[in-house]
PDB file of C-alpha atoms in Angstrom:
ATOM      1  CA  MET E1031     110.632  91.658  95.118  1.00 79.00           C
ATOM      2  CA  ASN E1032     107.703  89.724  93.132  1.00 89.00           C
ATOM      3  CA  LEU E1033     104.137  90.172  94.174  1.00 90.00           C
ATOM      4  CA  ALA E1034     103.808  86.685  95.418  1.00 91.00           C
ATOM      5  CA  ILE E1035     106.847  86.957  98.017  1.00 94.00           C
ATOM      6  CA  LYS E1036     104.728  89.940  98.863  1.00 94.00           C
ATOM      7  CA  PHE E1037     101.740  88.818  99.313  1.00 93.00           C
ATOM      8  CA  PHE E1038     103.502  85.669 101.683  1.00 95.00           C
ATOM      9  CA  ARG E1039     104.867  88.015 103.655  1.00 96.00           C
ATOM     10  CA  TYR E1040     101.965  90.070 104.031  1.00 95.00           C
ATOM     11  CA  SER E1041      99.903  87.480 104.764  1.00 93.00           C
ATOM     12  CA  LEU E1042     102.570  86.495 107.874  1.00 96.00           C
ATOM     13  CA  VAL E1043     102.502  89.854 109.347  1.00 96.00           C
ATOM     14  CA  GLY E1044      98.621  89.698 108.661  1.00 90.00           C
ATOM     15  CA  VAL E1045      98.417  86.361 111.083  1.00 94.00           C
ATOM     16  CA  VAL E1046     100.487  88.342 113.314  1.00 97.00           C
ATOM     17  CA  CYS E1047      98.335  91.353 113.308  1.00 93.00           C
ATOM     18  CA  THR E1048      94.931  89.023 113.466  1.00 89.00           C
ATOM     19  CA  ALA E1049      96.462  87.587 116.868  1.00 96.00           C
ATOM     20  CA  ILE E1050      96.920  90.944 118.313  1.00 97.00           C
ATOM     21  CA  TYR E1051      93.329  91.981 116.960  1.00 93.00           C
ATOM     22  CA  PHE E1052      91.702  89.150 118.723  1.00 95.00           C
ATOM     23  CA  LEU E1053      93.531  89.545 121.946  1.00 98.00           C
ATOM     24  CA  ALA E1054      92.379  92.852 121.876  1.00 98.00           C
ATOM     25  CA  MET E1055      88.834  92.051 121.304  1.00 97.00           C
ATOM     26  CA  PHE E1056      88.980  89.632 123.835  1.00 97.00           C
ATOM     27  CA  LEU E1057      89.723  92.088 126.454  1.00 98.00           C
ATOM     28  CA  CYS E1058      87.751  94.737 125.709  1.00 98.00           C
ATOM     29  CA  VAL E1059      84.524  92.580 125.272  1.00 97.00           C
ATOM     30  CA  GLU E1060      85.128  89.822 127.894  1.00 97.00           C
ATOM     31  CA  VAL E1061      87.254  91.604 130.124  1.00 98.00           C
ATOM     32  CA  ASN E1062      86.410  95.325 130.006  1.00 97.00           C
ATOM     33  CA  ASN E1063      82.554  94.362 129.131  1.00 97.00           C
ATOM     34  CA  ILE E1064      82.829  97.167 126.422  1.00 97.00           C
ATOM     35  CA  GLU E1065      79.979  96.458 123.615  1.00 95.00           C
ATOM     36  CA  PRO E1066      81.392  94.499 120.378  1.00 93.00           C
ATOM     37  CA  VAL E1067      80.877  97.241 117.649  1.00 87.00           C
ATOM     38  CA  LEU E1068      83.251  99.811 119.526  1.00 94.00           C
ATOM     39  CA  SER E1069      85.433  96.792 120.692  1.00 95.00           C
ATOM     40  CA  SER E1070      86.119  96.101 117.192  1.00 88.00           C
ATOM     41  CA  GLY E1071      86.951  99.802 116.221  1.00 86.00           C
ATOM     42  CA  ILE E1072      89.530  99.835 119.070  1.00 94.00           C
ATOM     43  CA  SER E1073      90.948  96.679 118.364  1.00 94.00           C
ATOM     44  CA  PHE E1074      90.783  97.592 114.727  1.00 83.00           C
ATOM     45  CA  LEU E1075      92.858 101.080 115.607  1.00 86.00           C
ATOM     46  CA  ILE E1076      95.374  99.048 117.518  1.00 94.00           C
ATOM     47  CA  MET E1077      96.096  96.107 114.800  1.00 90.00           C
ATOM     48  CA  THR E1078      96.771  98.851 112.191  1.00 85.00           C
ATOM     49  CA  ILE E1079      99.563 100.680 114.184  1.00 89.00           C
ATOM     50  CA  PHE E1080     101.151  96.947 114.512  1.00 93.00           C
ATOM     51  CA  SER E1081     100.548  96.418 111.002  1.00 91.00           C
ATOM     52  CA  TYR E1082     101.649  99.793 109.497  1.00 91.00           C
ATOM     53  CA  MET E1083     105.057  99.028 111.291  1.00 90.00           C
ATOM     54  CA  LEU E1084     105.488  95.462 110.458  1.00 94.00           C
ATOM     55  CA  ASN E1085     104.559  95.580 107.021  1.00 92.00           C
ATOM     56  CA  LYS E1086     106.446  98.449 106.366  1.00 91.00           C
ATOM     57  CA  LYS E1087     109.601  96.645 107.897  1.00 90.00           C
ATOM     58  CA  TYR E1088     109.118  92.922 106.355  1.00 91.00           C
ATOM     59  CA  THR E1089     106.688  93.309 103.395  1.00 93.00           C
ATOM     60  CA  PHE E1090     107.251  96.494 101.489  1.00 89.00           C
ATOM     61  CA  GLY E1091     110.684  97.749 102.783  1.00 82.00           C
ATOM     62  CA  GLY E1092     111.966 101.155 103.027  1.00 70.00           C
ATOM     63  CA  SER E1093     112.474 103.547 105.292  1.00 69.00           C
ATOM     64  CA  TYR E1094     109.148 105.161 107.299  1.00 65.00           C
ATOM     65  CA  GLY E1095     107.996 108.230 105.660  1.00 76.00           C
ATOM     66  CA  HIS E1096     105.395 110.239 106.403  1.00 82.00           C
ATOM     67  CA  LYS E1097     103.760 110.250 102.696  1.00 86.00           C
ATOM     68  CA  GLU E1098     103.314 105.841 103.114  1.00 88.00           C
ATOM     69  CA  LEU E1099     102.077 106.245 106.890  1.00 85.00           C
ATOM     70  CA  ILE E1100      99.321 109.102 105.553  1.00 90.00           C
ATOM     71  CA  LYS E1101      98.540 106.788 102.808  1.00 93.00           C
ATOM     72  CA  PHE E1102      98.477 103.616 105.038  1.00 92.00           C
ATOM     73  CA  PHE E1103      95.934 105.268 107.445  1.00 89.00           C
ATOM     74  CA  ILE E1104      93.973 106.207 104.762  1.00 96.00           C
ATOM     75  CA  VAL E1105      94.046 102.786 103.278  1.00 96.00           C
ATOM     76  CA  ALA E1106      93.220 101.193 107.120  1.00 91.00           C
ATOM     77  CA  SER E1107      90.221 104.332 107.301  1.00 91.00           C
ATOM     78  CA  ILE E1108      88.477 102.614 104.470  1.00 93.00           C
ATOM     79  CA  GLY E1109      89.106  99.152 105.827  1.00 88.00           C
ATOM     80  CA  PHE E1110      88.215 100.679 109.362  1.00 83.00           C
ATOM     81  CA  VAL E1111      84.699 101.913 107.641  1.00 91.00           C
ATOM     82  CA  LEU E1112      84.411  98.331 106.202  1.00 90.00           C
ATOM     83  CA  ASN E1113      84.959  96.654 109.409  1.00 86.00           C
ATOM     84  CA  ILE E1114      82.300  98.669 111.755  1.00 87.00           C
ATOM     85  CA  LEU E1115      79.998  98.103 108.591  1.00 93.00           C
ATOM     86  CA  ILE E1116      80.174  94.335 108.735  1.00 92.00           C
ATOM     87  CA  MET E1117      80.319  94.018 112.428  1.00 91.00           C
ATOM     88  CA  TYR E1118      76.985  96.244 112.565  1.00 93.00           C
ATOM     89  CA  ILE E1119      75.078  94.525 109.667  1.00 95.00           C
ATOM     90  CA  ILE E1120      76.114  90.610 111.512  1.00 94.00           C
ATOM     91  CA  VAL E1121      75.635  91.423 115.085  1.00 93.00           C
ATOM     92  CA  THR E1122      73.015  94.001 114.936  1.00 95.00           C
ATOM     93  CA  LYS E1123      71.048  93.458 112.010  1.00 96.00           C
ATOM     94  CA  LEU E1124      71.140  89.650 111.782  1.00 96.00           C
ATOM     95  CA  SER E1125      71.912  89.246 115.663  1.00 95.00           C
ATOM     96  CA  MET E1126      74.508  86.970 114.831  1.00 94.00           C
ATOM     97  CA  ASN E1127      77.484  86.146 117.603  1.00 92.00           C
ATOM     98  CA  TYR E1128      80.330  89.220 117.213  1.00 88.00           C
ATOM     99  CA  LEU E1129      83.019  86.411 116.077  1.00 90.00           C
ATOM    100  CA  ILE E1130      81.220  85.281 113.167  1.00 91.00           C
ATOM    101  CA  SER E1131      81.376  88.973 112.334  1.00 90.00           C
ATOM    102  CA  GLU E1132      85.094  89.009 112.690  1.00 86.00           C
ATOM    103  CA  LEU E1133      85.698  85.853 110.263  1.00 91.00           C
ATOM    104  CA  VAL E1134      83.619  87.654 107.513  1.00 91.00           C
ATOM    105  CA  THR E1135      85.752  90.764 108.518  1.00 89.00           C
ATOM    106  CA  ILE E1136      89.399  88.565 107.973  1.00 83.00           C
ATOM    107  CA  LEU E1137      88.502  87.523 104.490  1.00 87.00           C
ATOM    108  CA  ILE E1138      87.587  90.671 103.114  1.00 90.00           C
ATOM    109  CA  ILE E1139      89.606  93.625 104.149  1.00 89.00           C
ATOM    110  CA  PRO E1140      93.191  91.999 104.224  1.00 86.00           C
ATOM    111  CA  LEU E1141      92.723  91.246 100.501  1.00 90.00           C
ATOM    112  CA  VAL E1142      91.213  94.842  99.840  1.00 92.00           C
ATOM    113  CA  ASN E1143      94.119  96.415 102.059  1.00 92.00           C
ATOM    114  CA  PHE E1144      96.936  94.690 100.244  1.00 94.00           C
ATOM    115  CA  ILE E1145      95.617  95.621  96.685  1.00 95.00           C
ATOM    116  CA  LEU E1146      95.640  99.349  97.924  1.00 95.00           C
ATOM    117  CA  ASN E1147      99.034  99.247  99.873  1.00 93.00           C
ATOM    118  CA  ASN E1148     100.749  97.723  97.219  1.00 93.00           C
ATOM    119  CA  TYR E1149      99.469  99.204  94.408  1.00 93.00           C
ATOM    120  CA  TRP E1150      99.347 103.046  95.963  1.00 93.00           C
ATOM    121  CA  THR E1151     100.544 103.481  99.369  1.00 91.00           C
ATOM    122  CA  PHE E1152     103.931 101.459  98.758  1.00 88.00           C
ATOM    123  CA  LYS E1153     103.740 101.819  95.380  1.00 83.00           C
ATOM    124  CA  SER E1154     107.461 104.040  95.184  1.00 67.00           C
ATOM    125  CA  VAL E1155     109.110 101.699  97.670  1.00 54.00           C
TER     126      VAL E1155
END
């Protein structure tokens, strides 16, 4: 499959996972009164589980394997650290609304994750 098709599929999965992320974020912050930085971490982990399953099936193909799962979670961990760092800086240091931070992370983290997943995690798939 060529790179453009992979990126398109990855983007579609990303839209679904972003909706899952924002739903989890809303439930954490607005319903359960969990502070936004912690809520972001919880939501990111929930989204990552869905992202692995959907991207493995629809974007990169192949069977589920432990090697790819471990690599995927390493990439997700890099994204997780970036997510928390961006959230911390924007919410805590700049005193801006957590939703602005979410918009910034949505622009940066998926691109980094696609590159790492395409050229490292699922390289052999």
